[in-house]
Amino acid sequence: MSGFIPWLLVALCFVLGVASRSISDTFTVFVPALQDAFGASRSSVTVVYSFALLVGGTAAPIAGWILDRFGLRTLTVIGLLASASATASASVATEIWHLYLGLGVVMGFASAALSGVLSASLLGRWFPAQRLGVALAVAWSAAGVGSMITLPLAQHLVVTDGWRHAYVVFAVASAALLPLLLVLPWRRIAQGAPGLAPARATASAGPTVAEAVRDWPFWALTFSFAFTSLGIFALAPQVMVYLLERGLDGGYAARALAIAGFLTPLGMVGFSWLADRGGRRLAAILAYACSILGVGMLAMVRGPDDDVWLWLYVLLFGGSVGSRGPMISTLATLRYRGAHFGRIYGLIGVGMGLGGFLGAWIGGLLHDWTDGYDAVMIFAVASLLVATTMLGSEARARERLSR
């Protein structure tokens, strides 16, 4: 296969990310229509997305086991079928629990199967260490970049044809990719690039799950995912309400957050490029510093005239919020490449799912208990500081191994 094949595989991971995570993230657009359709409260509807986040992380070991046991083709086909089935079932749902099962559990599994486990295993076979970070960052950016298309599309479909029709469209779009997955030369793809150690060279290649969990690097990466997600999701779901309560115009605040979303994939690629070229520990520390400073800038927004603080938050927090995922995936891939990588990475990914679920819940509790946002921001900063030490320790260890 020629030199452009690795980047075609990055594009494949990107498209599959859009077909799972980006479609899942359109749920916020559907919330008002689902409330009306089922006569449900806001919390009973939004918990659907919480389930998707939780399952998206905790199902990663299952996705890893499928990958290790049956291969890339099986994992991608099952994941895409799950995505199409989730949205198709939502289109015919008659009870709210149907959404919990379809858009929560099944779509959460689709995200687990078609995102981190897949991209880390697949791209780790085709990119050397000094280029892997950027490749993974592009794949990870699918959620943010794809949402620029799927969110407006979902809004248009809901308004013009109704929420059930919108989910039918997403189901058909996901299913349309199945023929491609069935005909791709997966056996050749799984062999990886010449000169790189293939992920499944032998039945005993690489560390086993038992060996991995007994060593500190496994827990450093797992806690990096967990505490990063705790810090981000404790705050992020409440930012829009925070800005509105401080008197900002809703449209202006929404545009600011949209620009923050646009900066996220740029930050993923930029910080991963720095990690590949300038040092993984330096990149990790800078990324966390930007996020923590961004929280500080948000705290300075006290009224509609605080534009400078708002846009500094957009730049610092928006530009760094998604950058740690590719870094953690790169370090996990470099350390655990082998026959058991899928299961090991899946277990590491549980930290992200649990952290996101608990972060959103704890952030809401802190706001309700204190009737304000100071405790939420302090908790977010503290979680990010812990994550900095976790990821920084493993990044420094990788740099020593590379010397």
mmCIF file of C-alpha atoms in Angstrom:
data_model
loop_
_atom_site.group_PDB
_atom_site.id
_atom_site.type_symbol
_atom_site.label_atom_id
_atom_site.label_comp_id
_atom_site.label_asym_id
_atom_site.label_seq_id
_atom_site.Cartn_x
_atom_site.Cartn_y
_atom_site.Cartn_z
ATOM 1 C CA MET A 1 0.000 0.000 0.000
ATOM 2 C CA SER A 2 1.284 3.487 -0.892
ATOM 3 C CA GLY A 3 2.187 6.316 1.458
ATOM 4 C CA PHE A 4 -1.212 7.993 1.449
ATOM 5 C CA ILE A 5 -2.958 4.886 2.822
ATOM 6 C CA PRO A 6 -2.296 5.753 6.490
ATOM 7 C CA TRP A 7 -4.099 9.058 6.075
ATOM 8 C CA LEU A 8 -7.002 7.347 4.328
ATOM 9 C CA LEU A 9 -7.296 5.210 7.447
ATOM 10 C CA VAL A 10 -7.309 8.385 9.542
ATOM 11 C CA ALA A 11 -10.168 9.603 7.324
ATOM 12 C CA LEU A 12 -11.990 6.313 7.891
ATOM 13 C CA CYS A 13 -11.671 6.688 11.681
ATOM 14 C CA PHE A 14 -12.869 10.271 11.358
ATOM 15 C CA VAL A 15 -15.984 9.295 9.360
ATOM 16 C CA LEU A 16 -16.837 6.511 11.788
ATOM 17 C CA GLY A 17 -16.466 8.983 14.643
ATOM 18 C CA VAL A 18 -18.967 11.277 12.956
ATOM 19 C CA ALA A 19 -21.348 8.333 12.436
ATOM 20 C CA SER A 20 -21.284 7.575 16.162
ATOM 21 C CA ARG A 21 -20.139 10.362 18.475
ATOM 22 C CA SER A 22 -21.233 13.353 16.359
ATOM 23 C CA ILE A 23 -24.688 11.896 15.841
ATOM 24 C CA SER A 24 -24.924 11.096 19.554
ATOM 25 C CA ASP A 25 -23.976 14.678 20.392
ATOM 26 C CA THR A 26 -26.954 16.028 18.423
ATOM 27 C CA PHE A 27 -29.146 14.869 21.298
ATOM 28 C CA THR A 28 -29.166 18.371 22.818
ATOM 29 C CA VAL A 29 -31.086 19.592 19.759
ATOM 30 C CA PHE A 30 -33.766 16.947 20.275
ATOM 31 C CA VAL A 31 -34.373 17.622 24.000
ATOM 32 C CA PRO A 32 -37.286 20.133 23.698
ATOM 33 C CA ALA A 33 -39.084 17.992 21.106
ATOM 34 C CA LEU A 34 -38.623 14.840 23.187
ATOM 35 C CA GLN A 35 -39.940 16.602 26.285
ATOM 36 C CA ASP A 36 -43.104 17.554 24.408
ATOM 37 C CA ALA A 37 -43.503 14.166 22.765
ATOM 38 C CA PHE A 38 -43.222 12.143 25.972
ATOM 39 C CA GLY A 39 -44.516 14.691 28.456
ATOM 40 C CA ALA A 40 -41.284 14.231 30.417
ATOM 41 C CA SER A 41 -39.223 16.518 32.624
ATOM 42 C CA ARG A 42 -35.952 17.997 31.461
ATOM 43 C CA SER A 43 -33.905 15.809 33.800
ATOM 44 C CA SER A 44 -35.628 12.580 32.735
ATOM 45 C CA VAL A 45 -34.806 13.362 29.105
ATOM 46 C CA THR A 46 -31.241 14.605 29.528
ATOM 47 C CA VAL A 47 -30.291 11.509 31.530
ATOM 48 C CA VAL A 48 -30.431 9.699 28.173
ATOM 49 C CA TYR A 49 -27.241 11.504 27.187
ATOM 50 C CA SER A 50 -25.699 10.747 30.575
ATOM 51 C CA PHE A 51 -26.263 7.059 29.881
ATOM 52 C CA ALA A 52 -24.591 7.456 26.482
ATOM 53 C CA LEU A 53 -21.519 9.017 28.125
ATOM 54 C CA LEU A 54 -21.394 6.369 30.826
ATOM 55 C CA VAL A 55 -21.766 3.417 28.462
ATOM 56 C CA GLY A 56 -19.378 5.026 25.986
ATOM 57 C CA GLY A 57 -16.641 4.668 28.583
ATOM 58 C CA THR A 58 -17.582 1.546 30.499
ATOM 59 C CA ALA A 59 -18.250 -0.484 27.338
ATOM 60 C CA ALA A 60 -14.748 0.190 26.020
ATOM 61 C CA PRO A 61 -13.366 -3.090 27.487
ATOM 62 C CA ILE A 62 -16.089 -4.997 25.599
ATOM 63 C CA ALA A 63 -15.123 -3.212 22.399
ATOM 64 C CA GLY A 64 -11.477 -4.040 23.124
ATOM 65 C CA TRP A 65 -12.308 -7.712 23.638
ATOM 66 C CA ILE A 66 -14.172 -7.815 20.300
ATOM 67 C CA LEU A 67 -11.172 -6.197 18.631
ATOM 68 C CA ASP A 68 -8.640 -8.610 20.121
ATOM 69 C CA ARG A 69 -10.800 -11.682 19.577
ATOM 70 C CA PHE A 70 -12.456 -11.041 16.207
ATOM 71 C CA GLY A 71 -10.544 -8.197 14.544
ATOM 72 C CA LEU A 72 -11.102 -4.766 13.061
ATOM 73 C CA ARG A 73 -13.819 -5.700 10.556
ATOM 74 C CA THR A 74 -16.075 -7.227 13.206
ATOM 75 C CA LEU A 75 -15.633 -4.308 15.592
ATOM 76 C CA THR A 76 -16.417 -1.660 12.978
ATOM 77 C CA VAL A 77 -19.432 -3.509 11.562
ATOM 78 C CA ILE A 78 -20.924 -4.149 15.007
ATOM 79 C CA GLY A 79 -20.295 -0.536 16.032
ATOM 80 C CA LEU A 80 -21.910 0.891 12.927
ATOM 81 C CA LEU A 81 -24.886 -1.463 13.230
ATOM 82 C CA ALA A 82 -25.295 -0.279 16.820
ATOM 83 C CA SER A 83 -25.279 3.371 15.718
ATOM 84 C CA ALA A 84 -27.841 2.795 12.978
ATOM 85 C CA SER A 85 -30.018 0.645 15.257
ATOM 86 C CA ALA A 86 -29.951 3.236 18.047
ATOM 87 C CA THR A 87 -31.261 6.070 15.901
ATOM 88 C CA ALA A 88 -33.706 3.801 14.045
ATOM 89 C CA SER A 89 -35.181 2.602 17.344
ATOM 90 C CA ALA A 90 -35.463 6.190 18.592
ATOM 91 C CA SER A 91 -37.547 7.079 15.542
ATOM 92 C CA VAL A 92 -40.243 4.595 16.600
ATOM 93 C CA ALA A 93 -39.960 4.987 20.389
ATOM 94 C CA THR A 94 -43.243 5.180 22.283
ATOM 95 C CA GLU A 95 -41.917 5.269 25.861
ATOM 96 C CA ILE A 96 -39.087 7.248 27.397
ATOM 97 C CA TRP A 97 -37.284 4.076 28.444
ATOM 98 C CA HIS A 98 -36.989 3.161 24.765
ATOM 99 C CA LEU A 99 -34.691 6.172 24.444
ATOM 100 C CA TYR A 100 -32.678 5.104 27.485
ATOM 101 C CA LEU A 101 -32.032 1.777 25.816
ATOM 102 C CA GLY A 102 -31.514 2.988 22.234
ATOM 103 C CA LEU A 103 -29.880 6.423 22.419
ATOM 104 C CA GLY A 104 -28.324 5.738 25.820
ATOM 105 C CA VAL A 105 -27.049 2.170 25.986
ATOM 106 C CA VAL A 106 -26.836 1.134 22.311
ATOM 107 C CA MET A 107 -25.513 4.473 21.025
ATOM 108 C CA GLY A 108 -23.072 4.600 23.925
ATOM 109 C CA PHE A 109 -21.699 1.229 22.862
ATOM 110 C CA ALA A 110 -21.442 2.445 19.255
ATOM 111 C CA SER A 111 -19.323 5.368 20.444
ATOM 112 C CA ALA A 112 -17.097 2.991 22.416
ATOM 113 C CA ALA A 113 -16.637 0.702 19.410
ATOM 114 C CA LEU A 114 -15.993 3.389 16.791
ATOM 115 C CA SER A 115 -13.858 5.909 18.649
ATOM 116 C CA GLY A 116 -10.857 5.531 20.962
ATOM 117 C CA VAL A 117 -10.346 1.764 20.940
ATOM 118 C CA LEU A 118 -10.619 1.560 17.154
ATOM 119 C CA SER A 119 -8.506 4.587 16.248
ATOM 120 C CA ALA A 120 -5.729 3.802 18.741
ATOM 121 C CA SER A 121 -5.424 0.196 17.581
ATOM 122 C CA LEU A 122 -5.779 0.885 13.859
ATOM 123 C CA LEU A 123 -3.591 3.979 13.548
ATOM 124 C CA GLY A 124 -1.001 2.580 15.946
ATOM 125 C CA ARG A 125 -0.248 -0.017 13.258
ATOM 126 C CA TRP A 126 0.404 2.594 10.565
ATOM 127 C CA PHE A 127 2.099 5.585 12.210
ATOM 128 C CA PRO A 128 5.479 5.759 13.976
ATOM 129 C CA ALA A 129 5.689 7.309 17.437
ATOM 130 C CA GLN A 130 6.748 10.738 16.170
ATOM 131 C CA ARG A 131 3.647 11.039 13.947
ATOM 132 C CA LEU A 132 1.059 9.044 15.864
ATOM 133 C CA GLY A 133 -0.161 11.886 18.081
ATOM 134 C CA VAL A 134 -1.279 14.101 15.212
ATOM 135 C CA ALA A 135 -2.972 11.201 13.423
ATOM 136 C CA LEU A 136 -4.939 10.290 16.553
ATOM 137 C CA ALA A 137 -5.816 13.944 17.144
ATOM 138 C CA VAL A 138 -7.363 14.214 13.675
ATOM 139 C CA ALA A 139 -9.389 11.061 14.336
ATOM 140 C CA TRP A 140 -10.477 12.312 17.759
ATOM 141 C CA SER A 141 -11.549 15.662 16.296
ATOM 142 C CA ALA A 142 -14.437 13.938 14.489
ATOM 143 C CA ALA A 143 -16.829 14.702 17.346
ATOM 144 C CA GLY A 144 -16.158 18.446 17.232
ATOM 145 C CA VAL A 145 -15.800 18.921 13.492
ATOM 146 C CA GLY A 146 -18.643 16.555 12.686
ATOM 147 C CA SER A 147 -20.966 18.390 15.051
ATOM 148 C CA MET A 148 -20.583 21.500 12.913
ATOM 149 C CA ILE A 149 -22.526 19.545 10.293
ATOM 150 C CA THR A 150 -24.746 17.245 12.325
ATOM 151 C CA LEU A 151 -26.047 19.872 14.785
ATOM 152 C CA PRO A 152 -27.408 22.298 12.147
ATOM 153 C CA LEU A 153 -28.696 19.359 10.121
ATOM 154 C CA ALA A 154 -30.511 17.926 13.139
ATOM 155 C CA GLN A 155 -32.027 21.326 13.932
ATOM 156 C CA HIS A 156 -33.240 21.718 10.344
ATOM 157 C CA LEU A 157 -34.737 18.229 10.205
ATOM 158 C CA VAL A 158 -36.476 18.554 13.576
ATOM 159 C CA VAL A 159 -38.039 21.891 12.617
ATOM 160 C CA THR A 160 -39.090 20.925 9.092
ATOM 161 C CA ASP A 161 -40.015 17.233 9.337
ATOM 162 C CA GLY A 162 -40.050 16.344 13.030
ATOM 163 C CA TRP A 163 -37.700 14.536 15.386
ATOM 164 C CA ARG A 164 -38.708 11.029 14.295
ATOM 165 C CA HIS A 165 -37.843 11.757 10.670
ATOM 166 C CA ALA A 166 -34.531 13.275 11.765
ATOM 167 C CA TYR A 167 -33.540 10.045 13.500
ATOM 168 C CA VAL A 168 -34.532 8.036 10.411
ATOM 169 C CA VAL A 169 -32.172 10.182 8.322
ATOM 170 C CA PHE A 170 -29.296 9.584 10.743
ATOM 171 C CA ALA A 171 -30.012 5.847 10.802
ATOM 172 C CA VAL A 172 -29.911 5.641 7.002
ATOM 173 C CA ALA A 173 -26.715 7.716 6.850
ATOM 174 C CA SER A 174 -24.961 5.361 9.289
ATOM 175 C CA ALA A 175 -26.208 2.213 7.558
ATOM 176 C CA ALA A 176 -24.982 3.528 4.191
ATOM 177 C CA LEU A 177 -21.386 3.040 5.362
ATOM 178 C CA LEU A 178 -21.816 -0.690 5.992
ATOM 179 C CA PRO A 179 -21.033 -1.856 2.417
ATOM 180 C CA LEU A 180 -17.703 0.001 2.572
ATOM 181 C CA LEU A 181 -16.730 -1.708 5.821
ATOM 182 C CA LEU A 182 -17.592 -5.117 4.413
ATOM 183 C CA VAL A 183 -15.361 -4.787 1.323
ATOM 184 C CA LEU A 184 -12.282 -3.121 2.830
ATOM 185 C CA PRO A 185 -9.111 -5.309 2.852
ATOM 186 C CA TRP A 186 -9.044 -5.636 6.628
ATOM 187 C CA ARG A 187 -6.485 -8.435 6.682
ATOM 188 C CA ARG A 188 -3.938 -6.229 4.933
ATOM 189 C CA ILE A 189 -4.930 -3.192 7.019
ATOM 190 C CA ALA A 190 -4.434 -5.171 10.233
ATOM 191 C CA GLN A 191 -0.850 -6.021 9.238
ATOM 192 C CA GLY A 192 0.121 -2.364 9.513
ATOM 193 C CA ALA A 193 2.857 -0.418 7.781
ATOM 194 C CA PRO A 194 6.083 -2.207 6.865
ATOM 195 C CA GLY A 195 8.716 -1.636 9.515
ATOM 196 C CA LEU A 196 6.262 -1.097 12.377
ATOM 197 C CA ALA A 197 5.580 -3.856 14.885
ATOM 198 C CA PRO A 198 2.173 -5.258 14.011
ATOM 199 C CA ALA A 199 -0.341 -5.217 16.810
ATOM 200 C CA ARG A 200 -1.050 -8.926 16.499
ATOM 201 C CA ALA A 201 2.244 -10.309 15.352
ATOM 202 C CA THR A 202 2.061 -13.264 17.685
ATOM 203 C CA ALA A 203 -0.436 -14.635 20.141
ATOM 204 C CA SER A 204 1.793 -13.519 23.027
ATOM 205 C CA ALA A 205 2.965 -10.142 21.685
ATOM 206 C CA GLY A 206 2.917 -7.292 24.148
ATOM 207 C CA PRO A 207 1.903 -7.188 27.812
ATOM 208 C CA THR A 208 -1.167 -9.055 29.003
ATOM 209 C CA VAL A 209 -4.068 -7.384 30.792
ATOM 210 C CA ALA A 210 -2.920 -8.827 34.122
ATOM 211 C CA GLU A 211 0.604 -7.494 33.588
ATOM 212 C CA ALA A 212 -0.693 -4.056 32.608
ATOM 213 C CA VAL A 213 -2.984 -3.534 35.614
ATOM 214 C CA ARG A 214 -0.177 -4.410 38.025
ATOM 215 C CA ASP A 215 1.960 -1.497 36.811
ATOM 216 C CA TRP A 216 1.613 2.209 37.636
ATOM 217 C CA PRO A 217 1.532 3.486 33.994
ATOM 218 C CA PHE A 218 -1.839 1.769 33.446
ATOM 219 C CA TRP A 219 -3.336 3.593 36.419
ATOM 220 C CA ALA A 220 -1.651 6.878 35.516
ATOM 221 C CA LEU A 221 -3.336 6.798 32.107
ATOM 222 C CA THR A 222 -6.668 5.650 33.554
ATOM 223 C CA PHE A 223 -6.665 8.390 36.199
ATOM 224 C CA SER A 224 -5.615 10.921 33.547
ATOM 225 C CA PHE A 225 -8.777 10.126 31.605
ATOM 226 C CA ALA A 226 -10.917 10.069 34.767
ATOM 227 C CA PHE A 227 -9.794 13.325 36.368
ATOM 228 C CA THR A 228 -9.684 15.188 33.068
ATOM 229 C CA SER A 229 -13.293 14.183 32.394
ATOM 230 C CA LEU A 230 -14.296 15.065 35.959
ATOM 231 C CA GLY A 231 -12.887 18.552 35.553
ATOM 232 C CA ILE A 232 -14.267 19.224 32.100
ATOM 233 C CA PHE A 233 -17.770 17.795 32.500
ATOM 234 C CA ALA A 234 -18.313 19.288 35.959
ATOM 235 C CA LEU A 235 -18.219 22.705 34.332
ATOM 236 C CA ALA A 236 -18.913 22.475 30.591
ATOM 237 C CA PRO A 237 -22.642 21.560 30.737
ATOM 238 C CA GLN A 238 -23.321 24.625 32.903
ATOM 239 C CA VAL A 239 -21.374 27.279 31.007
ATOM 240 C CA MET A 240 -24.286 28.459 28.853
ATOM 241 C CA VAL A 241 -26.571 28.912 31.870
ATOM 242 C CA TYR A 242 -23.735 30.618 33.771
ATOM 243 C CA LEU A 243 -23.337 33.184 30.992
ATOM 244 C CA LEU A 244 -27.076 33.810 30.723
ATOM 245 C CA GLU A 245 -27.342 34.349 34.482
ATOM 246 C CA ARG A 246 -24.664 37.015 34.169
ATOM 247 C CA GLY A 247 -26.731 38.952 31.686
ATOM 248 C CA LEU A 248 -25.139 37.960 28.388
ATOM 249 C CA ASP A 249 -27.366 37.790 25.341
ATOM 250 C CA GLY A 250 -28.256 34.191 24.527
ATOM 251 C CA GLY A 251 -27.316 34.447 20.865
ATOM 252 C CA TYR A 252 -23.991 36.107 21.664
ATOM 253 C CA ALA A 253 -23.144 33.483 24.270
ATOM 254 C CA ALA A 254 -24.092 30.673 21.888
ATOM 255 C CA ARG A 255 -21.831 32.090 19.168
ATOM 256 C CA ALA A 256 -18.951 32.343 21.629
ATOM 257 C CA LEU A 257 -19.382 28.702 22.648
ATOM 258 C CA ALA A 258 -19.678 27.676 19.000
ATOM 259 C CA ILE A 259 -16.304 29.289 18.316
ATOM 260 C CA ALA A 260 -14.913 27.438 21.332
ATOM 261 C CA GLY A 261 -16.159 24.230 19.718
ATOM 262 C CA PHE A 262 -14.433 25.199 16.473
ATOM 263 C CA LEU A 263 -11.146 25.727 18.326
ATOM 264 C CA THR A 264 -11.327 22.313 20.009
ATOM 265 C CA PRO A 265 -10.183 20.185 17.027
ATOM 266 C CA LEU A 266 -7.505 22.756 16.223
ATOM 267 C CA GLY A 267 -6.212 22.426 19.767
ATOM 268 C CA MET A 268 -6.264 18.635 19.529
ATOM 269 C CA VAL A 269 -4.026 18.690 16.472
ATOM 270 C CA GLY A 270 -1.836 21.541 17.703
ATOM 271 C CA PHE A 271 -1.049 20.104 21.132
ATOM 272 C CA SER A 272 -0.515 16.626 19.658
ATOM 273 C CA TRP A 273 1.898 18.086 17.096
ATOM 274 C CA LEU A 274 3.765 19.741 19.953
ATOM 275 C CA ALA A 275 3.805 16.430 21.860
ATOM 276 C CA ASP A 276 5.219 14.581 18.849
ATOM 277 C CA ARG A 277 7.825 17.238 18.128
ATOM 278 C CA GLY A 278 8.564 19.197 21.278
ATOM 279 C CA GLY A 279 8.032 16.810 24.164
ATOM 280 C CA ARG A 280 5.000 14.966 25.514
ATOM 281 C CA ARG A 281 5.332 16.234 29.082
ATOM 282 C CA LEU A 282 5.613 19.865 27.959
ATOM 283 C CA ALA A 283 2.546 19.531 25.738
ATOM 284 C CA ALA A 284 0.511 17.923 28.529
ATOM 285 C CA ILE A 285 1.408 20.613 31.068
ATOM 286 C CA LEU A 286 0.653 23.432 28.624
ATOM 287 C CA ALA A 287 -2.704 21.905 27.671
ATOM 288 C CA TYR A 288 -3.797 21.581 31.297
ATOM 289 C CA ALA A 289 -2.492 25.072 32.096
ATOM 290 C CA CYS A 290 -4.640 26.507 29.302
ATOM 291 C CA SER A 291 -7.746 24.722 30.586
ATOM 292 C CA ILE A 292 -7.157 25.837 34.175
ATOM 293 C CA LEU A 293 -6.505 29.434 33.116
ATOM 294 C CA GLY A 294 -9.655 29.226 30.993
ATOM 295 C CA VAL A 295 -11.710 28.342 34.074
ATOM 296 C CA GLY A 296 -10.200 31.388 35.776
ATOM 297 C CA MET A 297 -11.160 33.613 32.859
ATOM 298 C CA LEU A 298 -14.733 32.294 32.981
ATOM 299 C CA ALA A 299 -14.902 33.134 36.697
ATOM 300 C CA MET A 300 -14.015 36.737 35.806
ATOM 301 C CA VAL A 301 -17.118 37.071 33.606
ATOM 302 C CA ARG A 302 -19.488 38.956 35.883
ATOM 303 C CA GLY A 303 -21.607 40.871 33.417
ATOM 304 C CA PRO A 304 -22.408 41.502 29.751
ATOM 305 C CA ASP A 305 -19.502 43.945 29.392
ATOM 306 C CA ASP A 306 -16.811 41.415 30.303
ATOM 307 C CA ASP A 307 -16.023 40.532 26.699
ATOM 308 C CA VAL A 308 -12.272 40.239 27.219
ATOM 309 C CA TRP A 309 -12.639 37.564 29.902
ATOM 310 C CA LEU A 310 -15.238 35.684 27.856
ATOM 311 C CA TRP A 311 -13.067 35.497 24.755
ATOM 312 C CA LEU A 312 -9.991 34.540 26.760
ATOM 313 C CA TYR A 313 -12.074 31.655 28.136
ATOM 314 C CA VAL A 314 -13.087 30.706 24.592
ATOM 315 C CA LEU A 315 -9.478 30.738 23.428
ATOM 316 C CA LEU A 316 -7.885 28.972 26.403
ATOM 317 C CA PHE A 317 -10.562 26.471 27.392
ATOM 318 C CA GLY A 318 -12.002 25.864 23.922
ATOM 319 C CA GLY A 319 -8.560 25.413 22.414
ATOM 320 C CA SER A 320 -7.440 22.862 24.993
ATOM 321 C CA VAL A 321 -10.572 21.029 26.120
ATOM 322 C CA GLY A 322 -10.186 17.992 23.848
ATOM 323 C CA SER A 323 -6.409 17.848 23.627
ATOM 324 C CA ARG A 324 -5.722 15.260 26.337
ATOM 325 C CA GLY A 325 -7.651 12.423 24.715
ATOM 326 C CA PRO A 326 -5.229 11.999 21.788
ATOM 327 C CA MET A 327 -2.249 12.409 24.127
ATOM 328 C CA ILE A 328 -3.443 9.661 26.469
ATOM 329 C CA SER A 329 -4.303 7.413 23.520
ATOM 330 C CA THR A 330 -0.866 7.937 21.996
ATOM 331 C CA LEU A 331 0.925 7.060 25.234
ATOM 332 C CA ALA A 332 -1.282 3.993 25.748
ATOM 333 C CA THR A 333 -0.643 2.819 22.184
ATOM 334 C CA LEU A 334 3.122 3.221 22.460
ATOM 335 C CA ARG A 335 3.261 1.368 25.778
ATOM 336 C CA TYR A 336 0.764 -1.469 25.193
ATOM 337 C CA ARG A 337 0.916 -2.312 21.464
ATOM 338 C CA GLY A 338 0.344 -6.028 21.185
ATOM 339 C CA ALA A 339 -2.185 -8.816 21.038
ATOM 340 C CA HIS A 340 -4.004 -7.586 24.157
ATOM 341 C CA PHE A 341 -4.024 -3.879 23.345
ATOM 342 C CA GLY A 342 -7.770 -3.614 22.716
ATOM 343 C CA ARG A 343 -8.711 -4.903 26.155
ATOM 344 C CA ILE A 344 -6.016 -2.882 27.925
ATOM 345 C CA TYR A 345 -6.990 0.344 26.180
ATOM 346 C CA GLY A 346 -10.662 -0.417 26.777
ATOM 347 C CA LEU A 347 -10.041 -0.656 30.513
ATOM 348 C CA ILE A 348 -8.107 2.623 30.449
ATOM 349 C CA GLY A 349 -11.041 4.220 28.609
ATOM 350 C CA VAL A 350 -13.401 3.337 31.464
ATOM 351 C CA GLY A 351 -11.848 6.262 33.320
ATOM 352 C CA MET A 352 -13.114 8.693 30.693
ATOM 353 C CA GLY A 353 -16.669 7.352 30.778
ATOM 354 C CA LEU A 354 -16.949 7.288 34.559
ATOM 355 C CA GLY A 355 -15.274 10.680 34.852
ATOM 356 C CA GLY A 356 -17.687 12.283 32.385
ATOM 357 C CA PHE A 357 -20.737 10.781 34.057
ATOM 358 C CA LEU A 358 -19.646 11.615 37.603
ATOM 359 C CA GLY A 359 -18.321 15.034 36.622
ATOM 360 C CA ALA A 360 -21.654 16.209 35.209
ATOM 361 C CA TRP A 361 -23.482 14.828 38.246
ATOM 362 C CA ILE A 362 -21.082 16.274 40.843
ATOM 363 C CA GLY A 363 -21.023 19.636 39.080
ATOM 364 C CA GLY A 364 -24.814 19.813 39.230
ATOM 365 C CA LEU A 365 -24.847 18.810 42.894
ATOM 366 C CA LEU A 366 -22.255 21.429 43.830
ATOM 367 C CA HIS A 367 -24.291 24.121 42.084
ATOM 368 C CA ASP A 368 -27.494 23.068 43.829
ATOM 369 C CA TRP A 369 -25.833 22.812 47.257
ATOM 370 C CA THR A 370 -24.078 26.195 47.035
ATOM 371 C CA ASP A 371 -26.527 28.026 44.736
ATOM 372 C CA GLY A 372 -23.558 29.254 42.733
ATOM 373 C CA TYR A 373 -20.623 28.278 40.560
ATOM 374 C CA ASP A 374 -17.548 28.929 42.717
ATOM 375 C CA ALA A 375 -17.498 25.390 44.126
ATOM 376 C CA VAL A 376 -18.003 23.951 40.640
ATOM 377 C CA MET A 377 -15.013 25.856 39.295
ATOM 378 C CA ILE A 378 -12.814 24.963 42.268
ATOM 379 C CA PHE A 379 -13.693 21.298 41.819
ATOM 380 C CA ALA A 380 -12.955 21.524 38.078
ATOM 381 C CA VAL A 381 -9.552 23.123 38.670
ATOM 382 C CA ALA A 382 -8.631 20.624 41.403
ATOM 383 C CA SER A 383 -9.537 17.685 39.144
ATOM 384 C CA LEU A 384 -7.482 19.106 36.281
ATOM 385 C CA LEU A 385 -4.485 19.600 38.579
ATOM 386 C CA VAL A 386 -4.623 15.950 39.638
ATOM 387 C CA ALA A 387 -4.901 14.916 35.993
ATOM 388 C CA THR A 388 -1.845 17.050 35.182
ATOM 389 C CA THR A 389 0.309 15.083 37.603
ATOM 390 C CA MET A 390 -1.014 11.746 36.292
ATOM 391 C CA LEU A 391 -0.463 12.427 32.599
ATOM 392 C CA GLY A 392 2.750 14.337 33.224
ATOM 393 C CA SER A 393 4.287 11.351 35.015
ATOM 394 C CA GLU A 394 3.583 8.945 32.163
ATOM 395 C CA ALA A 395 4.633 11.474 29.515
ATOM 396 C CA ARG A 396 7.936 11.944 31.299
ATOM 397 C CA ALA A 397 8.421 8.172 31.505
ATOM 398 C CA ARG A 398 7.812 7.854 27.755
ATOM 399 C CA GLU A 399 10.389 10.535 27.040
ATOM 400 C CA ARG A 400 12.961 8.632 29.102
ATOM 401 C CA LEU A 401 12.198 5.410 27.227
ATOM 402 C CA SER A 402 12.642 7.209 23.891
ATOM 403 C CA ARG A 403 16.146 8.440 24.672
#
